[in-house]
Coordinates of C-alpha atoms in Angstrom, one line a residue:
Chain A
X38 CA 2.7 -11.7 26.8
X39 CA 4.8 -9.5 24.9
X40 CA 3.2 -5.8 23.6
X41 CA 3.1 -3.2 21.2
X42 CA 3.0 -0.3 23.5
X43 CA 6.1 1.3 23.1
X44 CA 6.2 2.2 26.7
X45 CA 6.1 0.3 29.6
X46 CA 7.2 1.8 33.4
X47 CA 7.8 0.0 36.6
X48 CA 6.1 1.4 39.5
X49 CA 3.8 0.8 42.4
X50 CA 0.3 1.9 42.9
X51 CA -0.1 4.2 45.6
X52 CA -3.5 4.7 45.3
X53 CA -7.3 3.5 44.2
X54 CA -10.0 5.6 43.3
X55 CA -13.1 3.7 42.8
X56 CA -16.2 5.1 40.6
X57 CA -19.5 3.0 39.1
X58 CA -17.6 1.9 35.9
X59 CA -13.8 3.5 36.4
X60 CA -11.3 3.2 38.9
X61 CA -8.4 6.1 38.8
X62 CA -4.8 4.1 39.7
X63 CA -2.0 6.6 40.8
X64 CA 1.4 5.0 40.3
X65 CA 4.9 6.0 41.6
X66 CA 7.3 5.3 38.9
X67 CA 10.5 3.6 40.0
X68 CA 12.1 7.1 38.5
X69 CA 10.1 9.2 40.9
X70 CA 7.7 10.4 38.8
X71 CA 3.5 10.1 39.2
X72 CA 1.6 8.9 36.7
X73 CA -2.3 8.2 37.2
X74 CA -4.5 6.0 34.9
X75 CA -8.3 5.5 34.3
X76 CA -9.4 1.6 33.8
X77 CA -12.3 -0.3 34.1
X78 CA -13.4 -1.3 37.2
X79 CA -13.5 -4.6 36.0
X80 CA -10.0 -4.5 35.0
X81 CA -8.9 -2.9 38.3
X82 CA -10.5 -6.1 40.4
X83 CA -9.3 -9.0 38.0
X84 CA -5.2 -7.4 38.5
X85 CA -6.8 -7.1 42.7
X86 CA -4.8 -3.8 42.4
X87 CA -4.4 -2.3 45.4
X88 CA -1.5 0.2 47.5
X89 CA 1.5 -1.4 47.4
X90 CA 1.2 -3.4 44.5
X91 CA 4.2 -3.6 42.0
X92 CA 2.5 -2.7 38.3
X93 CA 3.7 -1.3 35.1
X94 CA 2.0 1.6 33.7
X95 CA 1.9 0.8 29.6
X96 CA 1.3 3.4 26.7
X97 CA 1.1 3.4 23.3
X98 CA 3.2 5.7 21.8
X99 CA 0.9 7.2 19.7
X100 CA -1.1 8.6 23.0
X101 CA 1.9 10.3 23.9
X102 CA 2.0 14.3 23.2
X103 CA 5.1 16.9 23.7
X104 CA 5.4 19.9 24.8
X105 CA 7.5 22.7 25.4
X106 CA 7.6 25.6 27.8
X107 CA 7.2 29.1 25.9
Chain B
X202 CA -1.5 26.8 28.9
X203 CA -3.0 24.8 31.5
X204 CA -4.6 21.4 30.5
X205 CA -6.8 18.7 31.7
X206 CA -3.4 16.1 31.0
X207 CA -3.2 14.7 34.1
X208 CA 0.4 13.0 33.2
X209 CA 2.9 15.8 32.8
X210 CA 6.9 14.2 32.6
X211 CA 9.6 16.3 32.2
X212 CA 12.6 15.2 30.0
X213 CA 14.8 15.8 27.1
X214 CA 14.5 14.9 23.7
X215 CA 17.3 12.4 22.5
X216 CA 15.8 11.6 19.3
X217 CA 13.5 12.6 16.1
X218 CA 13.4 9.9 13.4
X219 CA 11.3 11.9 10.4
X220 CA 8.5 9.8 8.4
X221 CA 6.2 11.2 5.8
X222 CA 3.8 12.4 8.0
X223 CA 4.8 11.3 11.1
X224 CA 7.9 11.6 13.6
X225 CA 8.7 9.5 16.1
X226 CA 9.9 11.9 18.9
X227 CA 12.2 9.5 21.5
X228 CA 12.4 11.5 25.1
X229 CA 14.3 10.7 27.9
X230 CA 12.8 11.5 31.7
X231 CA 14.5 13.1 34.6
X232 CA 13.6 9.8 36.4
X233 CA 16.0 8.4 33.8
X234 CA 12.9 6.0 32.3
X235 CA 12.9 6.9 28.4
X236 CA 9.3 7.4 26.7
X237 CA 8.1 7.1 23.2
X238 CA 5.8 9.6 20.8
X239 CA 4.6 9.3 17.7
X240 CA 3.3 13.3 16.7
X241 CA 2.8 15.0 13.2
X242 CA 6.0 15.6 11.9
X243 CA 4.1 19.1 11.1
X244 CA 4.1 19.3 15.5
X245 CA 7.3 18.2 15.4
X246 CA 8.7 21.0 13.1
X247 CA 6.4 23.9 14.8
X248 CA 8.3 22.8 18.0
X249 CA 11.7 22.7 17.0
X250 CA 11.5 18.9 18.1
X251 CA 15.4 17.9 18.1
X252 CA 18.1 16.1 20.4
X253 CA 18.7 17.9 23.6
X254 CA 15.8 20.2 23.8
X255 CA 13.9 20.3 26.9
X256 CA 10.3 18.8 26.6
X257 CA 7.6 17.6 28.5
X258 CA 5.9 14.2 27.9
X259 CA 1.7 15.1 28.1
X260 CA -0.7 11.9 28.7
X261 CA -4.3 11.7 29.2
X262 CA -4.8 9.1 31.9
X263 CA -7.5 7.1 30.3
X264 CA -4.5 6.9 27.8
X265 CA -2.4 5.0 30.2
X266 CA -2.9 0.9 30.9
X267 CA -2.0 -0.9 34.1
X268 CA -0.2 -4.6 34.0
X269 CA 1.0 -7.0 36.4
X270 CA 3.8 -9.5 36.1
X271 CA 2.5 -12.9 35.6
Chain C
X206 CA 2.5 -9.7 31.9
X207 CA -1.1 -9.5 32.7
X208 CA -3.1 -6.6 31.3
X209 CA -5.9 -4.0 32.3
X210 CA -7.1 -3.7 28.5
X211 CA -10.5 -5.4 28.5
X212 CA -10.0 -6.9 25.0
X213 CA -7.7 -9.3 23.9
X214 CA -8.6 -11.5 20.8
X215 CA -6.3 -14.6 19.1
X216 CA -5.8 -14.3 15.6
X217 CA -3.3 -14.6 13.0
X218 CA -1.0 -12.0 10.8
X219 CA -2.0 -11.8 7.2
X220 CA -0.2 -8.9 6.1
X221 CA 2.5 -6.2 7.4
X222 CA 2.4 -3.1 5.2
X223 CA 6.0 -1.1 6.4
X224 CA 6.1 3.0 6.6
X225 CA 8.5 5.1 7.4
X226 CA 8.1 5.3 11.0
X227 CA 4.4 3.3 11.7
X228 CA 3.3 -0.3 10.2
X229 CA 0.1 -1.2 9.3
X230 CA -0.6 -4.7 10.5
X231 CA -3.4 -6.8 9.6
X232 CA -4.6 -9.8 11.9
X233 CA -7.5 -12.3 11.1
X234 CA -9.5 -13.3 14.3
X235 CA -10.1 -16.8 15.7
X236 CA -14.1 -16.4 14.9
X237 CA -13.4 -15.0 10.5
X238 CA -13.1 -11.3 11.4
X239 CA -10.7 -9.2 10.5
X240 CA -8.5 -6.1 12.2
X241 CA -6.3 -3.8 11.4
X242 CA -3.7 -2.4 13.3
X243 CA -1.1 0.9 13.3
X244 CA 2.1 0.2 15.7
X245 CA 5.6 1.5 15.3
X246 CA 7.7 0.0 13.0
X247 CA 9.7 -0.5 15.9
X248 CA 7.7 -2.1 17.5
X249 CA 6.5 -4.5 14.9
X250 CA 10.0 -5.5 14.1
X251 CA 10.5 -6.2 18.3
X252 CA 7.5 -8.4 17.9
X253 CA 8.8 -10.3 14.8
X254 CA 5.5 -9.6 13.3
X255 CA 4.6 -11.6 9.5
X256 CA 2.1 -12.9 7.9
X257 CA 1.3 -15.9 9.4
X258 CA 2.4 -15.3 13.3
X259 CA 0.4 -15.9 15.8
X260 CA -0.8 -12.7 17.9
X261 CA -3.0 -11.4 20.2
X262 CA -5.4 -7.9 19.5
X263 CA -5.1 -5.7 22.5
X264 CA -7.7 -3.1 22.2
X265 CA -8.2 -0.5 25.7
X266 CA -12.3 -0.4 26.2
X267 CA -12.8 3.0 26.2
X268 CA -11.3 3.3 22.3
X269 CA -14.2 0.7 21.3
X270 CA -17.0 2.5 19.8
X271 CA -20.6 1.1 19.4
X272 CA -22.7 2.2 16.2
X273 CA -26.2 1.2 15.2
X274 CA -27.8 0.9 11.6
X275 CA -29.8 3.7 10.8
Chain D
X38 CA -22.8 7.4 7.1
X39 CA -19.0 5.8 6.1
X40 CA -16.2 6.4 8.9
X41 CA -12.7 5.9 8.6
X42 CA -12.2 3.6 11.5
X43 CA -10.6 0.4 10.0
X44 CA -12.4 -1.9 12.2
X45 CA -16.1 -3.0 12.4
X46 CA -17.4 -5.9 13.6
X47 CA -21.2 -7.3 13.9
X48 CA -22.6 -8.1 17.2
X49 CA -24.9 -8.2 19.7
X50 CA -25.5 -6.1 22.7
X51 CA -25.1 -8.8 25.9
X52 CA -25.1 -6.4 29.0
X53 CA -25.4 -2.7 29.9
X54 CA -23.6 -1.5 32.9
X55 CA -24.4 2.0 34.0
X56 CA -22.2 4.5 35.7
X57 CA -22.5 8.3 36.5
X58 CA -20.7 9.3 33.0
X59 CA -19.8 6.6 31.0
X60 CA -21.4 2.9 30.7
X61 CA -19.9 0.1 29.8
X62 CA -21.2 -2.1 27.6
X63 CA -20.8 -5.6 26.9
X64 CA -20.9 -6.8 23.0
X65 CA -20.7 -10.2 21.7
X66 CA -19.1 -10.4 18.2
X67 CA -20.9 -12.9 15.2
X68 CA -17.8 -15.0 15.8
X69 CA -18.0 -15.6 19.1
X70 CA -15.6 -12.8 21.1
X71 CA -17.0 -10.5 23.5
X72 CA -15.6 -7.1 23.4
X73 CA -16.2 -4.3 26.1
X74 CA -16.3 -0.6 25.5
X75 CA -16.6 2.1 27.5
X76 CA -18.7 5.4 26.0
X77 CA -20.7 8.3 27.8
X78 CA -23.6 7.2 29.1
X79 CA -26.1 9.9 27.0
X80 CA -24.2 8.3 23.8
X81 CA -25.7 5.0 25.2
X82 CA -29.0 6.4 25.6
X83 CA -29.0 8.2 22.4
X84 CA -28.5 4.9 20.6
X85 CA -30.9 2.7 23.0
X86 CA -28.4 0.4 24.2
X87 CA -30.2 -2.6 25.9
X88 CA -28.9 -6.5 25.8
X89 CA -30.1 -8.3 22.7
X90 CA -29.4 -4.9 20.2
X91 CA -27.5 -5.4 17.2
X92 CA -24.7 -3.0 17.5
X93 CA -21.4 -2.5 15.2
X94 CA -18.3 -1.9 17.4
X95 CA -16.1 0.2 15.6
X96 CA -12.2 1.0 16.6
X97 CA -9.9 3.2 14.8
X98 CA -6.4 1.1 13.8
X99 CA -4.2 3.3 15.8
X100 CA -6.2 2.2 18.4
X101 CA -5.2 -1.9 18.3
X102 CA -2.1 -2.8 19.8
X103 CA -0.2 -6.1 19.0
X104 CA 0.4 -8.9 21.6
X105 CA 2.9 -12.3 21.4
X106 CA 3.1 -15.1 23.6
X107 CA 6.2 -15.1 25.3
Chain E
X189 CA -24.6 4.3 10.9
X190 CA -25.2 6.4 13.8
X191 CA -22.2 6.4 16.0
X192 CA -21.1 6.7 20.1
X193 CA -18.5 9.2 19.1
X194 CA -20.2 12.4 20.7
X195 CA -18.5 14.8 18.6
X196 CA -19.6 15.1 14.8
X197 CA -18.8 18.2 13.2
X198 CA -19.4 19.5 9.5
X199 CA -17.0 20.4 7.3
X200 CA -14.6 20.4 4.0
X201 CA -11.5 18.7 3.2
X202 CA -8.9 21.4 2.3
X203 CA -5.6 19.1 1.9
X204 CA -4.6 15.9 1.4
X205 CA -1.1 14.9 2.9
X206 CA -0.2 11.2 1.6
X207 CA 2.1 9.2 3.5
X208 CA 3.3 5.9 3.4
X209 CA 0.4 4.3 6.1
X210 CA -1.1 7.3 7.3
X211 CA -2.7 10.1 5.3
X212 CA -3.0 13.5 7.1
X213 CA -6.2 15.4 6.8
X214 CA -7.2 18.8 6.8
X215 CA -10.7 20.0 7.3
X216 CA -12.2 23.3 7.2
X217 CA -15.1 23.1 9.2
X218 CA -18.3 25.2 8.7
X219 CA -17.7 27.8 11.8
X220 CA -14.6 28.8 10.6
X221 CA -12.1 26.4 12.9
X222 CA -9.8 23.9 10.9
X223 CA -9.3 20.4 11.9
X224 CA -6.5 18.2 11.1
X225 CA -7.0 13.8 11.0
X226 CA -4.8 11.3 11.1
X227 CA -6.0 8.0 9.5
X228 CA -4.6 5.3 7.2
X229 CA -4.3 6.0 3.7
X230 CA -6.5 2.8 2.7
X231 CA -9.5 4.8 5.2
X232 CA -8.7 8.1 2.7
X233 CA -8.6 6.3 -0.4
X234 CA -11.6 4.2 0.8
X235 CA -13.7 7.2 1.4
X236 CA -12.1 8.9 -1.6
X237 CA -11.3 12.2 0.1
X238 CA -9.8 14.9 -1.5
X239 CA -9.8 18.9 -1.4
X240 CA -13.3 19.9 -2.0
X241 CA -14.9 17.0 -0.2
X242 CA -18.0 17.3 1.9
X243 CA -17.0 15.3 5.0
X244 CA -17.4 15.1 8.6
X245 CA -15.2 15.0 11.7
X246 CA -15.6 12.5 14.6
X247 CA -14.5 12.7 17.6
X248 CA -14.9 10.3 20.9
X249 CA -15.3 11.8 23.7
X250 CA -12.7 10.3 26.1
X251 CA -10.3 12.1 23.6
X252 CA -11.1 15.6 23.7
X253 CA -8.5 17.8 26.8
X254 CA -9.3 20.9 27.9
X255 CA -7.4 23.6 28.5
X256 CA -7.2 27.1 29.9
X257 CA -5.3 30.0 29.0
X258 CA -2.8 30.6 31.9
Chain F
X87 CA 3.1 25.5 27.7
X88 CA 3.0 25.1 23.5
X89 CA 1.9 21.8 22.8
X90 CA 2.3 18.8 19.9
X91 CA -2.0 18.4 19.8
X92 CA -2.4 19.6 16.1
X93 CA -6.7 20.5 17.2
X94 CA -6.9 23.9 19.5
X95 CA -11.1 25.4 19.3
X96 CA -11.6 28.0 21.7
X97 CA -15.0 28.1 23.5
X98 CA -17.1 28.8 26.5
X99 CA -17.9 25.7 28.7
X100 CA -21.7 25.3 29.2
X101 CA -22.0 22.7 31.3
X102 CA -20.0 20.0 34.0
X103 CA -21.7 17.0 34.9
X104 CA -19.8 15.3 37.3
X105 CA -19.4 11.6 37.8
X106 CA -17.8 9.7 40.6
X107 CA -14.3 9.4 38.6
X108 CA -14.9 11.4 35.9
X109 CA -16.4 14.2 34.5
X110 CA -18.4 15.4 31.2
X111 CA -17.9 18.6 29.9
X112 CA -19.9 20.7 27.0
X113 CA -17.5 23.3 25.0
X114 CA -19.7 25.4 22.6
X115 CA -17.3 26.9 20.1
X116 CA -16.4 30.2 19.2
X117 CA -18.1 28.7 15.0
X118 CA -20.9 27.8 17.2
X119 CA -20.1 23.7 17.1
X120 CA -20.5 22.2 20.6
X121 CA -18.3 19.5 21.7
X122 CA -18.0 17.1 24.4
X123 CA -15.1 15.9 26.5
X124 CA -14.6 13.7 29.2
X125 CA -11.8 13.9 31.7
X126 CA -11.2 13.0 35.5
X127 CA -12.8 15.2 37.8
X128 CA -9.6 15.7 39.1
X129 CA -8.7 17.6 36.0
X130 CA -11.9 19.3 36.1
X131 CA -11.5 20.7 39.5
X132 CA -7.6 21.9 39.4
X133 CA -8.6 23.8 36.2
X134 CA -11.9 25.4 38.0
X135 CA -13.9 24.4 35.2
X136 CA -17.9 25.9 35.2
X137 CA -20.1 27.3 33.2
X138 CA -19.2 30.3 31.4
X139 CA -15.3 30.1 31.4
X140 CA -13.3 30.3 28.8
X141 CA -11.3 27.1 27.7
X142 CA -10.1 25.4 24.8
X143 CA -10.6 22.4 23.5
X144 CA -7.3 19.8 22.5
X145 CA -7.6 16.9 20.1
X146 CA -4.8 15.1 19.1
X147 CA -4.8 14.4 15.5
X148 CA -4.8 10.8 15.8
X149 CA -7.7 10.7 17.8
X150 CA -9.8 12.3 14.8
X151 CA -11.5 10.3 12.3
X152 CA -13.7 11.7 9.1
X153 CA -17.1 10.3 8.0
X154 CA -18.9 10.9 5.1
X155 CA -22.5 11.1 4.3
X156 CA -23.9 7.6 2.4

């Protein structure tokens, strides 16, 4: 399957943080950089992510904001 | 200003194509990954948005999708 | 590429409406509804997107509302 | 009430799943697709969520992202 | 309609930006604070807003941040 | 930190109620409007969030839609 989503990142999940409905996935980006994400529970069971696991973090690019220092 | 973000990504703009109302703002990390974002072009303008100005990337997590490789 | 968005649903391209920066797409569903969508010209372009491609709506679970009749 | 959101469809509430915060809750559309959304869970008690409820889901179109097959 | 989205607030449309897909909104709401939408122009023509227009602003949850001064 | 979200409200939080992933969070506005926003407790906690302090709310402009009465 090939997506919209402007961006898409390779990294590894590092971490899994279960709740009732969400789980909270930290990822290290091949680049170095952290980026965490909340997803169903549901969703986090049927990829079986778990540390370790090779992902790719995706985001539309109308979710993405900017910035700058004052 | 501090904010609930939890994805903050440093990086430099290297691109501002201008639509009516909005801008696509292309941004390349220091991790060398390059992100997309789609703003107001009124945002855009009130920022100074243009090639080479440091920036930082803001994403909410539940803003942020995970995927596997097949 | 295997997804966490909950919602995926086959239909077909029936229009592509081009912007300056975003297109609006429109898909009809397997089961007669329709749905529009807003992606990056970009994007849609990468994609190949027309009337009368086959594609799949991705939609992340926590942007689906729910309403009632009054 | 009229919204802007592009995208209603007709359905049927098929499950309730009940976190801390949010709930998720399981909708099956009038033609046949199940769609999943996450929203707080005093939102779903305002509204009296329960399996067999008819319920609109509504999604705003900069919300849908495009998928092909590869 | 009575919708998820927790946050419905009161106001009046005070401009009308037209694009080529998107329409930008601006809403003055009844305490004072403006608000500014982005939705598709066939949503604004739809709803036939214009400057002088009794509307209201919905938000979903899941998409308000919070910030704090630093 | 100056940032691309068109939608600053100041406010007062006036309540957290906290889930296992995420929290909820109630904002009354400086016009008097309350609003509600959910982010990861993680957030919530780094930015010492609690009753009575000060914070403003951030909505991007995409993630606003506008209603109007039937």
């Amino acid at each position: 399957m090939k997506i919209s989503a402007r961006n898409t990142m390779k990294g590894t999940v590092t971490n899994v943080k279960e709740g009732a409905v969400n789980n909270e996935i930290t990822i290290k980006l091949a680049g170095g950089d952290e980026i965490t994400s909340i997803i169903t529970q549901a969703s986090s069971n049927a990829l079986g992510l778990k540390a370790g696991k090779p992902v790719i973090a995706v985001i539309k690019a109308s979710n993405v904001m900017v910035a700058v220092e004052d």
